[in-house]
Amino acid sequence: MRIVKSVILAAVLGLGLAAPVCAEEAEISLPHVEWPHDGIFGTFDRAAAQRGFQVYKEICSACHSLNLLYYRDLTALGFSDDEVKAIAAQYQVQDGPNDQGEMYDRPALPSDHFKRPFPNDKAARAANNGALPPDLSLIVKAREGGEDYVHAMLTGFEDPPVGVKLMDGMNYNKYFPGHQMGMPPILQPDLVTYADGTKATQDQMATDVATFLTWAAEPNLEERKRMGVKVVLFLLVFAGLMYAVKRQVWADAH
Amino acid sequence: MAANYTNPIVRWIDSRLPVFTMMRHEYYDYQMPRNCNYLWSFGAFAAITLMIMIVTGIFLAMNYTDNTLLAFTSVERIMRDVNYGWLLRYIHMNGASMFFIVVYIHVFRGLYYGSYKSPREILWMLGVVILILMMATAFMGYVLPWGQMSFWGATVITNLFSAFPIIGDPIVTLLWGGFSIDNPTLNRFFALHYLLPFLILGVVVLHVAALHIVGSNNPYGIDMKGPQDGLPFHPYFTIKDGFALVLFFLVYACFVFFAPNYLGHADNYIPANPLVTPSHIVPEWYFLPFYAMLRAVPSKLGGVLTMFSSLLVLFVLPWLDTSKIRSAKFRPIYKQFFWFLVAACLVLGYAGSQPAEGIWLVVARVGAVYYFFHFLILLPLLGKLERPLPLPTSISEPVLKGSGPVPAGAHAKPMEKA
Ligand code: HEM
């Protein structure tokens, strides 16, 4: 048995050591941010998410859609119903046909989906040098590394290393797979003015918008974790009771 | 038939359709070997998981749309707009992984204690049928959300069938419902994904029926000789399985509530796009050992045959293993090789998650060769060469005396057949 165990141990250890080495060849490791929504008791930092929404609204929404969200969803971030109405009303959406059979524009309502910046993917590419800005609704779940990746990517633009030649209209990004990215290094300090007086450094804006996008991808995260804690506590107590009963029942059988 | 039930309604029903007598017979009086350990709870876990999958699946289906243009958003609607839709989906999604963990442990339990040997061959083969049906179900279920991995996983796997000469291309066309993976493919996969779990349920009923005919095996791998060796299923094993089930739910709940996407792949949150191939197509974790074997063989047909054979070999396992001793407890050499097999499967799984090149290709090849070596060469030979340890004369004896070492010599007679 001893030989076998050591062989298995060696195999597992070998894999464990080999894995990070291989991973390192493929990509650079992402800097980890301490997110308040991490961990089993984690909750979203509402203020950061609201600031992140501002960043999205004022910067990212020029290129990126957020198709899965309704304006009404924003109430979960602490915006009041009136604030949400006012936010929605800033956008014109097409509705119809009316009784004359015509389409018409009207201000958006809280029950409308977020307005998309381009009518279709072709238009989005045409405006972006051929690169398609992806919809951001699920981006945090759709990338290895999640919100850490989004944060790192947004702050990862730099001059290309010597010898690397960028294609036309491309930008060098340390964390983007392949490093050549169609998105410009958009997050420049003080690009937005935060209402709560927070200083809009590049890192601050990236952290805020990544928080907002995490909420957008997983709006039920808090409810899920809260319910999870209750379920696990219940099961722990239940397991204890079951174990006691099991001991009792088996007492005469051993 | 008429049992003496006091409740008149129960008595009325039971004398016409003896369901109460049957349940009593199968889940109350059924004699379990008294020494069965917690590994014997995994069958119950699997049965409960199957029920959970069917129930959550039906509710998901009420909100899912099997159309390539709508499937992805309909799943996200479930996650966002359906009350507790996220809970349903995460239970179902992680339930598939839990199901495979549980069934793999159940199968390796069978391998360790020789539960596939006479008289349990048919019970075992029904188990292998279940395993294959489960794989088909899980594969088709993974296609339904119509993400990038859904689409490209389906492309890779359905294309495998084209490796067969003559019948290959017609099979692929039939699976696709056309000449590429498209809406008809999604429609038929949804229909089949709804159907197969009920087939599995049917086979599970047969599996348990077969079990209750021949009786459960046990850690000693010897037969029960009388009432002193057994305990009635209720209350002893209902409470033991019940306690174990709560622990299983604890693990399951941690995944569902705290790491629901840990076992999945990020790319499946990108809507399917036939024009963009993901840089690295990998199946769900429970298919990785098979995927490694598939890619280990340089020829496509060879890879496909190797992969399918790795499952089919389990059907003939009862006849490949020539040893009359069931439990690895009394087979010192087999016991070591059992753990080598476990290690080989884990290593194959890891190799399957890596690109099929360089060192990982070599590892996959070694693992695949070892897997077949274990079943096709080692087991037939080992039964002849190995000197088993003396078996205990009965289950109750060492159990009741406290499970110290079994005195050698005294009881060294070969296990008799049932
Ligand atoms: C849907 C999946 C399955 C379900 C619900 C299921 C259910 C069960 C149940 C309830 C038992 C009795 C409890 C136990 O001994 O653990 C059992 C026993 C058994 N199962 Fe399964 N099973 C499944 C899959 C499989 C597979 C895939 C195999 C093998 C390839 C298998 C082989 C066996 C054997 C050999 C026994 C008898 C074990 C013994 O008595 O030692 N089962 N199964």
XYZ file of C-alpha atoms and ligand atoms in Angstrom:
715
model
C 0.000 0.000 0.000
C 2.762 2.396 0.888
C 4.313 2.243 -2.587
C 0.958 2.824 -4.204
C 0.188 5.793 -2.044
C 3.506 7.409 -2.788
C 3.067 6.819 -6.523
C -0.326 8.495 -6.455
C 0.988 11.286 -4.295
C 3.839 11.817 -6.733
C 1.473 11.848 -9.690
C -0.843 14.362 -8.070
C 2.026 16.541 -6.907
C 3.593 16.343 -10.341
C 0.372 17.503 -11.932
C -0.030 20.218 -9.349
C 3.425 21.553 -10.077
C 3.171 21.140 -13.817
C -0.171 22.909 -14.068
C 0.896 26.408 -13.000
C 4.010 26.147 -15.158
C 1.908 25.447 -18.223
C -0.550 28.163 -17.307
C 2.267 30.648 -17.006
C 3.450 29.935 -20.516
C -0.005 30.700 -21.823
C -0.837 33.941 -20.033
C 0.357 36.374 -17.394
C -1.334 35.980 -14.029
C -3.958 38.599 -13.241
C -3.555 40.929 -10.264
C -6.267 40.008 -7.769
C -8.489 42.739 -6.385
C -10.142 42.278 -2.967
C -13.791 42.549 -4.010
C -16.388 43.210 -1.308
C -18.661 40.754 -3.127
C -16.120 37.897 -2.789
C -16.589 35.172 -0.208
C -19.699 33.544 1.154
C -20.896 36.679 2.965
C -19.972 39.041 0.137
C -22.261 41.890 -0.896
C -21.896 44.445 -3.666
C -20.397 47.798 -2.798
C -23.451 49.807 -3.886
C -21.572 53.108 -4.119
C -18.885 51.534 -6.317
C -21.518 49.882 -8.509
C -23.344 53.206 -8.933
C -20.090 54.907 -9.892
C -19.411 51.981 -12.226
C -22.767 52.553 -13.859
C -21.774 56.162 -14.413
C -18.550 55.022 -16.096
C -20.466 52.604 -18.276
C -23.066 55.222 -19.173
C -20.619 57.999 -19.956
C -17.821 55.981 -21.586
C -18.351 52.339 -22.428
C -21.920 52.674 -23.722
C -20.580 54.557 -26.730
C -19.390 51.195 -28.058
C -20.745 48.382 -25.845
C -24.333 47.232 -25.453
C -25.775 45.781 -22.248
C -28.639 43.910 -23.853
C -29.805 41.735 -20.988
C -30.469 44.618 -18.612
C -33.622 46.672 -18.167
C -33.440 50.185 -16.776
C -35.693 49.038 -13.947
C -32.938 46.627 -12.797
C -30.955 49.658 -11.607
C -33.200 49.996 -8.558
C -31.259 47.032 -7.140
C -28.167 49.274 -7.039
C -29.929 51.789 -4.833
C -31.318 54.177 -7.452
C -34.838 55.357 -6.621
C -37.748 54.758 -8.983
C -37.709 58.422 -9.993
C -33.984 58.391 -10.650
C -34.415 55.301 -12.849
C -37.248 57.007 -14.746
C -35.035 60.012 -15.327
C -32.097 57.853 -16.475
C -34.301 55.944 -18.912
C -35.884 59.105 -20.254
C -32.487 60.313 -21.476
C -32.673 57.745 -24.279
C -34.914 57.638 -27.306
C -36.107 54.180 -28.332
C -38.154 53.051 -31.280
C -41.644 51.750 -30.627
C -44.638 50.901 -32.744
C -46.231 50.334 -35.077
C -48.941 52.754 -33.972
C -52.514 52.754 -35.269
C -51.325 54.406 -38.476
C -48.862 51.543 -38.930
C -45.845 53.739 -38.362
C -42.832 53.253 -36.105
C -42.082 56.171 -33.839
C -39.488 57.268 -31.294
C -40.319 57.862 -27.656
C -38.295 58.346 -24.474
C -37.301 55.029 -22.890
C -39.203 53.688 -19.878
C -37.850 51.697 -16.908
C -39.367 48.594 -18.530
C -37.180 48.998 -21.639
C -33.936 47.171 -22.252
C -30.759 49.264 -22.130
C -30.421 51.040 -25.441
C -27.748 49.586 -27.682
C -25.219 51.932 -29.294
C -25.295 50.370 -32.760
C -28.248 49.017 -34.726
C -26.335 45.791 -35.543
C -22.928 44.083 -35.350
C -21.885 45.247 -38.802
C -22.396 48.871 -37.816
C -20.464 48.262 -34.598
C -17.538 46.816 -36.521
C -17.627 49.570 -39.097
C -17.279 52.140 -36.346
C -14.477 50.242 -34.610
C -11.933 49.478 -37.273
C -13.381 46.028 -37.882
C -13.298 44.916 -34.227
C -16.601 44.022 -32.554
C -17.148 45.451 -29.070
C -18.879 42.547 -27.281
C -22.086 42.918 -25.298
C -21.055 43.426 -21.673
C -24.092 41.868 -19.892
C -22.278 38.616 -19.177
C -18.675 39.620 -19.779
C -17.604 38.908 -16.185
C -18.881 35.330 -16.404
C -17.676 34.886 -19.969
C -13.990 35.493 -19.271
C -11.527 33.357 -17.357
C -10.665 35.462 -14.293
C -14.004 37.301 -14.252
C -13.965 40.762 -12.699
C -10.206 40.512 -12.043
C -9.710 40.158 -15.778
C -11.963 43.089 -16.667
C -10.173 45.281 -14.137
C -6.737 44.156 -15.325
C -7.599 44.551 -18.999
C -8.897 48.089 -18.509
C -5.678 49.088 -16.742
C -3.395 46.908 -18.871
C -2.779 49.133 -21.879
C 0.887 49.999 -22.394
C 3.440 50.639 -25.117
C 4.228 47.478 -27.052
C 7.537 45.817 -26.112
C 10.350 46.430 -28.583
C 10.069 44.175 -31.597
C 6.287 43.808 -31.406
C 4.636 45.482 -34.358
C 1.003 46.424 -33.923
C -1.458 46.117 -36.743
C -3.244 49.224 -37.921
C -5.663 50.650 -35.352
C -4.632 48.098 -32.706
C -3.485 48.822 -29.171
C -1.159 46.816 -26.989
C -2.761 45.309 -23.886
C -0.811 43.238 -21.385
C -3.766 41.033 -20.410
C -5.825 40.712 -23.579
C -5.247 37.308 -25.247
C -2.884 37.936 -28.170
C -2.191 41.440 -26.773
C -3.421 43.265 -29.904
C -6.702 44.854 -29.066
C -9.216 46.760 -31.145
C -10.363 48.759 -28.124
C -8.556 52.058 -27.446
C -6.988 52.735 -23.995
C -10.115 54.575 -23.115
C -9.899 54.963 -19.333
C -7.864 58.127 -18.814
C -7.770 59.716 -15.327
C -10.574 62.170 -14.531
C -12.591 61.173 -17.563
C -15.685 61.171 -15.385
C -16.569 63.421 -12.474
C -17.983 61.357 -9.634
C -20.883 62.963 -7.790
C -19.691 61.568 -4.456
C -16.309 63.257 -4.824
C -14.285 60.053 -5.269
C -11.165 60.771 -7.284
C -11.506 59.246 -10.745
C -8.129 57.572 -11.133
C -7.771 54.935 -13.797
C -7.702 52.163 -11.215
C -10.732 53.590 -9.402
C -12.809 53.721 -12.567
C -11.737 50.220 -13.611
C -12.625 48.831 -10.173
C -15.979 50.602 -10.194
C -16.999 49.533 -13.664
C -15.879 45.952 -12.978
C -18.082 45.952 -9.858
C -20.997 47.233 -11.921
C -20.426 44.603 -14.607
C -20.220 41.827 -12.004
C -23.623 42.861 -10.750
C -24.904 43.026 -14.338
C -23.713 39.475 -15.002
C -24.944 38.006 -11.718
C -27.720 40.241 -10.322
C -28.780 37.471 -7.910
C -25.347 37.045 -6.332
C -26.325 38.490 -2.955
C -29.611 36.610 -2.696
C -27.807 33.416 -3.706
C -25.122 33.733 -1.037
C -27.581 34.763 1.649
C -29.751 31.754 0.908
C -26.642 29.560 0.754
C -25.554 30.491 4.259
C -29.005 29.596 5.598
C -29.167 26.321 3.691
C -25.704 25.270 4.837
C -26.438 26.151 8.472
C -29.672 24.190 8.315
C -27.938 21.184 6.778
C -25.179 21.279 9.411
C -27.710 21.173 12.237
C -29.733 18.531 10.430
C -26.605 16.431 9.880
C -25.833 16.600 13.593
C -29.333 15.404 14.474
C -29.230 12.650 11.886
C -25.889 11.488 13.188
C -27.226 11.311 16.749
C -30.240 9.295 15.615
C -28.027 7.037 13.533
C -25.816 6.308 16.562
C -28.901 5.549 18.591
C -30.394 3.181 16.027
C -27.122 1.363 15.461
C -26.206 1.158 19.142
C -27.439 -2.416 19.457
C -26.143 -3.548 16.066
C -22.385 -3.393 16.554
C -50.934 -11.432 -0.393
C -53.233 -9.676 2.046
C -50.973 -8.441 4.762
C -52.528 -7.423 8.031
C -52.525 -3.654 7.714
C -54.699 -1.928 10.294
C -55.627 1.045 8.126
C -58.698 -0.104 6.131
C -57.836 1.997 3.071
C -54.328 0.622 2.954
C -55.720 -2.887 3.369
C -58.294 -2.302 0.623
C -55.643 -1.093 -1.819
C -53.039 -3.633 -0.828
C -55.296 -6.630 -1.373
C -55.999 -5.360 -4.903
C -52.576 -3.940 -5.800
C -49.946 -4.927 -3.227
C -47.820 -1.788 -3.482
C -47.553 -1.496 0.293
C -46.450 -5.081 0.613
C -43.932 -4.547 -2.135
C -42.482 -1.371 -0.605
C -42.327 -3.113 2.752
C -40.572 -6.049 1.211
C -38.050 -3.986 -0.774
C -37.285 -1.060 1.533
C -38.226 -2.259 4.998
C -37.485 -5.932 5.417
C -34.797 -6.113 2.722
C -31.709 -7.591 4.382
C -28.496 -5.611 3.996
C -25.160 -7.116 5.007
C -24.506 -5.554 8.390
C -20.935 -4.536 7.520
C -21.776 -2.287 4.545
C -19.928 1.035 4.869
C -20.820 4.509 3.639
C -19.723 3.678 0.104
C -22.995 1.751 -0.087
C -24.867 5.041 0.256
C -23.783 6.323 -3.143
C -26.443 4.340 -4.987
C -29.054 6.161 -2.929
C -27.340 9.508 -3.661
C -27.505 8.717 -7.369
C -31.195 7.858 -7.190
C -31.992 11.097 -5.340
C -29.858 13.133 -7.742
C -31.748 11.615 -10.664
C -35.024 12.733 -9.117
C -33.649 16.232 -8.514
C -32.477 16.437 -12.125
C -35.857 15.365 -13.460
C -37.826 17.792 -11.299
C -35.607 20.845 -11.889
C -35.375 19.893 -15.571
C -39.143 19.910 -16.017
C -39.414 23.375 -14.488
C -36.542 24.662 -16.614
C -38.214 23.258 -19.719
C -41.312 25.343 -18.941
C -39.226 28.462 -19.517
C -36.694 27.326 -22.092
C -36.989 27.927 -25.847
C -35.337 25.454 -28.216
C -34.612 27.836 -31.034
C -31.082 28.872 -31.977
C -32.046 32.544 -32.003
C -33.692 32.456 -28.587
C -32.111 29.614 -26.597
C -29.279 31.640 -25.068
C -31.473 34.557 -24.035
C -34.216 32.246 -22.795
C -31.685 30.711 -20.387
C -30.653 34.177 -19.240
C -34.322 35.049 -18.787
C -34.582 32.051 -16.475
C -31.555 33.362 -14.576
C -32.871 36.921 -14.267
C -36.624 37.159 -14.659
C -38.095 33.806 -13.596
C -38.709 33.608 -9.838
C -35.907 31.505 -8.369
C -34.929 30.621 -11.929
C -31.274 31.075 -11.028
C -31.711 28.520 -8.255
C -33.369 26.000 -10.562
C -30.707 26.385 -13.170
C -27.749 26.215 -10.799
C -29.211 23.129 -9.104
C -29.646 21.465 -12.475
C -26.272 22.546 -13.843
C -24.299 21.469 -10.776
C -26.561 18.459 -10.343
C -25.089 17.014 -13.525
C -21.599 17.267 -12.041
C -22.734 15.858 -8.693
C -24.439 12.990 -10.515
C -21.196 12.044 -12.230
C -19.092 12.381 -9.074
C -21.533 10.150 -7.222
C -21.824 7.573 -9.993
C -18.070 7.433 -10.571
C -17.536 6.730 -6.864
C -20.356 4.160 -7.023
C -18.627 2.444 -9.961
C -15.192 2.439 -8.333
C -16.806 1.048 -5.173
C -18.035 -1.799 -7.382
C -14.566 -2.264 -8.837
C -12.925 -2.327 -5.407
C -15.289 -4.771 -3.743
C -15.833 -6.910 -6.833
C -19.550 -6.183 -6.930
C -19.636 -7.024 -10.647
C -18.844 -10.695 -10.060
C -21.253 -13.595 -10.004
C -24.159 -13.397 -9.303
C -24.280 -9.623 -9.947
C -23.251 -9.528 -13.629
C -26.596 -8.290 -14.963
C -26.882 -5.750 -12.162
C -23.454 -4.447 -13.180
C -24.234 -4.411 -16.905
C -27.428 -2.459 -16.259
C -25.211 -0.013 -14.399
C -22.989 0.402 -17.441
C -26.098 1.016 -19.573
C -27.098 3.737 -17.110
C -23.633 5.288 -17.314
C -23.766 5.451 -21.111
C -27.292 6.908 -21.066
C -26.167 9.481 -18.521
C -23.322 10.555 -20.770
C -25.632 10.966 -23.755
C -28.074 12.954 -21.627
C -25.400 15.224 -20.186
C -23.881 15.848 -23.596
C -27.198 16.888 -25.118
C -28.135 18.965 -22.098
C -24.913 20.925 -22.392
C -25.854 21.893 -25.955
C -29.171 23.459 -24.926
C -27.965 26.878 -23.610
C -26.404 27.394 -27.042
C -23.209 29.001 -25.804
C -19.850 28.765 -27.537
C -18.871 25.503 -25.807
C -22.334 24.063 -26.440
C -21.967 24.670 -30.122
C -18.341 23.670 -30.561
C -18.545 20.709 -28.192
C -21.494 19.450 -30.209
C -19.532 20.021 -33.405
C -16.549 17.999 -32.206
C -18.575 15.126 -30.751
C -21.115 14.721 -33.557
C -18.296 14.853 -36.091
C -16.742 11.816 -34.426
C -19.404 9.609 -35.907
C -18.271 10.525 -39.410
C -15.161 8.441 -38.726
C -17.129 5.228 -39.217
C -16.972 3.974 -42.804
C -20.248 3.936 -44.815
C -22.679 4.474 -41.912
C -20.717 7.443 -40.534
C -22.027 10.257 -42.707
C -25.686 9.193 -42.575
C -25.437 9.057 -38.761
C -24.029 12.574 -38.627
C -26.760 13.878 -40.946
C -29.336 12.211 -38.752
C -27.879 13.765 -35.591
C -27.752 17.196 -37.188
C -31.087 17.008 -38.952
C -29.382 18.659 -41.908
C -25.925 19.425 -43.178
C -24.617 21.450 -40.291
C -25.366 21.991 -36.623
C -28.367 24.257 -36.649
C -31.892 24.687 -35.409
C -33.013 21.109 -36.199
C -30.045 19.817 -34.173
C -31.060 21.890 -31.180
C -34.694 20.744 -31.498
C -33.860 17.063 -31.552
C -31.307 17.376 -28.766
C -33.914 19.051 -26.584
C -36.463 16.337 -27.328
C -33.936 13.605 -26.538
C -32.610 15.382 -23.465
C -36.132 15.389 -22.102
C -36.665 11.743 -22.990
C -33.454 10.049 -21.836
C -33.731 10.712 -18.076
C -36.987 8.759 -18.050
C -35.242 5.908 -19.840
C -32.535 6.092 -17.181
C -35.238 5.954 -14.536
C -36.579 2.780 -16.144
C -33.148 1.173 -16.180
C -32.581 2.231 -12.555
C -35.776 0.369 -11.615
C -34.392 -2.741 -13.302
C -31.004 -2.129 -11.650
C -32.572 -2.057 -8.200
C -34.848 -4.999 -9.019
C -31.781 -7.020 -10.011
C -30.036 -5.910 -6.827
C -32.883 -7.056 -4.630
C -32.915 -10.476 -6.297
C -29.246 -11.223 -5.672
C -28.755 -9.057 -2.600
C -26.114 -6.456 -1.839
C -22.433 -7.216 -1.825
C -20.398 -5.992 1.151
C -16.840 -5.004 2.086
C -15.829 -8.644 2.693
C -17.293 -9.771 -0.599
C -18.664 -12.937 1.030
C -22.296 -14.010 1.067
C -24.695 -13.618 3.953
C -25.204 -16.963 5.662
C -28.162 -16.156 7.832
C -30.041 -13.482 9.719
C -27.081 -12.833 12.018
C -25.141 -11.466 9.006
C -27.767 -8.972 7.954
C -29.812 -6.059 9.200
C -33.198 -4.959 7.890
C -32.992 -1.987 5.541
C -35.262 -0.015 7.815
C -34.365 1.517 10.227
C -30.649 0.698 9.969
C -29.868 1.742 6.432
C -32.595 4.316 5.971
C -31.028 6.294 8.815
C -27.461 5.613 7.695
C -28.196 6.615 4.083
C -30.255 9.541 5.358
C -27.372 10.915 7.389
C -24.957 10.425 4.497
C -27.425 12.116 2.162
C -27.409 15.254 4.299
C -23.613 15.374 4.017
C -23.914 14.930 0.254
C -26.414 17.806 0.109
C -23.932 19.947 2.036
C -21.287 19.495 -0.654
C -23.865 19.978 -3.386
C -25.211 23.166 -1.742
C -21.721 24.665 -1.453
C -21.322 24.401 -5.205
C -24.812 25.679 -6.010
C -24.691 28.680 -3.681
C -21.023 29.616 -3.440
C -19.320 28.422 -6.620
C -22.043 27.702 -9.164
C -19.822 28.241 -12.181
C -16.641 26.694 -10.804
C -17.097 23.409 -12.652
C -18.231 25.053 -15.880
C -16.413 26.846 -18.659
C -16.492 30.637 -19.092
C -16.897 30.381 -22.868
C -20.395 29.000 -22.468
C -21.548 32.449 -21.378
C -20.716 33.673 -24.891
C -23.581 33.053 -27.326
C -22.826 30.393 -29.943
C -21.109 31.743 -33.011
C -20.430 29.345 -35.896
C -17.874 31.780 -37.337
C -15.614 32.023 -34.268
C -13.871 28.883 -32.994
C -12.826 29.050 -29.312
C -9.070 28.787 -28.894
C -9.423 25.697 -26.738
C -12.445 23.393 -26.985
C -12.854 21.270 -23.863
C -15.795 19.152 -22.740
C -17.226 19.143 -19.209
C -14.885 17.679 -16.600
C -16.654 14.335 -16.400
C -15.846 13.598 -20.031
C -12.172 14.552 -19.829
C -10.680 11.044 -19.365
C -12.622 9.842 -22.395
C -11.683 12.943 -24.357
C -8.017 12.264 -23.564
C -8.329 8.724 -24.922
C -10.069 10.012 -28.029
C -7.200 12.356 -28.818
C -4.475 9.942 -27.764
C -4.856 7.886 -30.941
C -3.458 9.435 -34.134
C -6.247 8.088 -36.380
C -9.740 9.502 -35.991
C -11.515 6.156 -36.290
C -8.996 4.611 -33.904
C -9.620 7.363 -31.362
C -13.368 6.949 -31.556
C -13.120 3.177 -31.200
C -10.734 3.539 -28.253
C -13.089 5.925 -26.512
C -16.150 3.737 -26.959
C -14.210 0.601 -26.044
C -13.197 2.140 -22.751
C -16.868 1.938 -21.769
C -17.717 -1.282 -23.581
C -14.908 -3.130 -21.808
C -16.879 -2.632 -18.596
C -19.666 -4.832 -19.985
C -17.358 -7.849 -20.165
C -15.501 -7.057 -16.956
C -17.290 -9.833 -14.997
C -15.671 -12.351 -17.359
C -12.297 -10.643 -17.671
C -11.675 -10.797 -13.941
C -10.845 -14.434 -13.292
C -10.457 -14.172 -9.537
C -13.134 -15.850 -7.457
C -12.472 -13.498 -4.557
C -14.668 -10.433 -4.735
C -13.294 -7.891 -2.307
C -9.941 -6.168 -2.809
C -9.567 -6.426 0.974
C -8.401 -10.001 0.442
C -6.543 -9.451 -2.829
C -3.277 -7.741 -1.846
C -1.986 -7.284 -5.391
C -5.269 -6.324 -7.019
C -5.706 -3.738 -4.282
C -2.529 -1.961 -5.402
C -3.490 -2.088 -9.047
C -6.946 -0.748 -8.205
C -5.306 2.449 -6.969
C -3.094 2.562 -10.058
C -6.286 2.480 -12.146
C -7.764 5.330 -10.126
C -4.571 7.320 -10.648
C -4.588 6.521 -14.379
C -8.143 7.833 -14.703
C -7.287 11.047 -12.825
C -4.180 11.596 -14.931
C -6.170 10.916 -18.110
C -8.719 13.465 -16.961
C -6.037 16.062 -16.437
C -4.424 15.314 -19.793
C -7.845 15.713 -21.404
C -8.063 19.275 -20.121
C -4.737 20.235 -21.735
C -3.993 20.852 -25.416
C -3.281 17.538 -27.168
C 0.382 18.164 -27.847
C 3.820 17.658 -26.355
C 4.010 16.053 -22.955
C 0.232 15.833 -22.442
C -0.218 13.783 -25.574
C 2.391 11.338 -24.290
C 0.742 11.244 -20.867
C -2.658 10.574 -22.459
C -1.202 7.725 -24.500
C 0.435 6.096 -21.502
C -2.776 6.499 -19.506
C -4.941 5.002 -22.253
C -2.631 2.030 -22.719
C -2.571 1.457 -18.982
C -6.372 1.617 -18.742
C -6.805 -1.165 -21.264
C -3.849 -3.106 -19.876
C -5.616 -3.167 -16.506
C -8.821 -4.679 -17.830
C -7.635 -6.819 -20.720
C -4.346 -8.259 -19.459
C -3.883 -7.663 -15.773
C -7.281 -8.811 -14.483
C -7.348 -12.137 -16.386
C -3.793 -12.941 -15.269
C -4.050 -11.702 -11.714
C -6.924 -14.051 -10.900
C -4.610 -16.944 -11.699
C -1.394 -15.653 -10.154
C -2.448 -13.832 -7.023
C -2.568 -15.604 -3.644
C -5.598 -14.188 -1.845
C -5.646 -13.658 1.911
C -7.842 -15.998 3.963
C -11.497 -14.976 3.965
C -13.522 -14.606 7.143
C -16.007 -17.438 7.595
C -18.936 -15.129 8.002
C -19.829 -11.480 8.026
C -21.123 -11.399 11.572
C -18.179 -13.147 13.193
C -15.483 -10.481 12.821
C -18.048 -7.705 12.997
C -19.460 -8.867 16.297
C -16.056 -9.681 17.729
C -14.737 -6.271 16.702
C -12.984 -6.054 13.375
C -9.494 -7.162 14.401
C -7.318 -9.118 11.994
C -8.918 -12.312 10.807
C -7.077 -15.370 12.144
C -5.205 -16.907 9.252
C -5.447 -20.543 8.248
C -8.517 -21.360 10.301
C -10.942 -19.892 7.829
C -8.855 -20.150 4.681
C -11.448 -21.747 2.542
C -12.423 -20.270 -0.783
C -15.595 -18.265 -1.019
C -18.504 -20.418 -2.063
C -20.974 -19.373 -4.726
C -24.507 -18.331 -3.920
C -28.341 6.687 -12.426
C -27.328 6.073 -11.942
C -27.401 4.966 -10.896
C -28.304 4.813 -9.887
C -29.477 5.718 -9.537
C -27.907 3.623 -9.181
C -28.576 3.132 -8.068
C -28.149 2.067 -7.290
C -28.646 1.750 -5.993
C -29.775 2.512 -5.245
C -27.926 0.670 -5.533
C -28.019 0.017 -4.145
C -27.175 0.834 -3.144
C -25.694 0.641 -3.321
O -25.216 -0.500 -3.255
O -24.972 1.657 -3.483
C -27.015 0.285 -6.576
C -26.131 -0.797 -6.509
C -25.228 -1.124 -7.511
N -24.934 -0.380 -8.654
Fe -25.867 1.300 -9.210
N -26.803 3.067 -9.775
C -26.455 3.859 -10.835
C -25.402 3.673 -11.693
C -24.556 2.554 -11.703
C -23.473 2.341 -12.606
C -23.081 3.328 -13.705
C -22.896 1.122 -12.268
C -21.720 0.374 -12.894
C -21.221 0.548 -14.060
C -23.618 0.583 -11.161
C -23.346 -0.624 -10.517
C -23.947 -1.061 -9.349
C -23.622 -2.289 -8.666
C -22.596 -3.338 -9.108
C -24.428 -2.326 -7.486
C -24.449 -3.392 -6.400
C -23.391 -3.012 -5.445
C -23.245 -3.904 -4.286
O -24.214 -4.512 -3.860
O -22.094 -3.969 -3.816
N -24.607 1.488 -10.825
N -27.163 1.175 -7.634
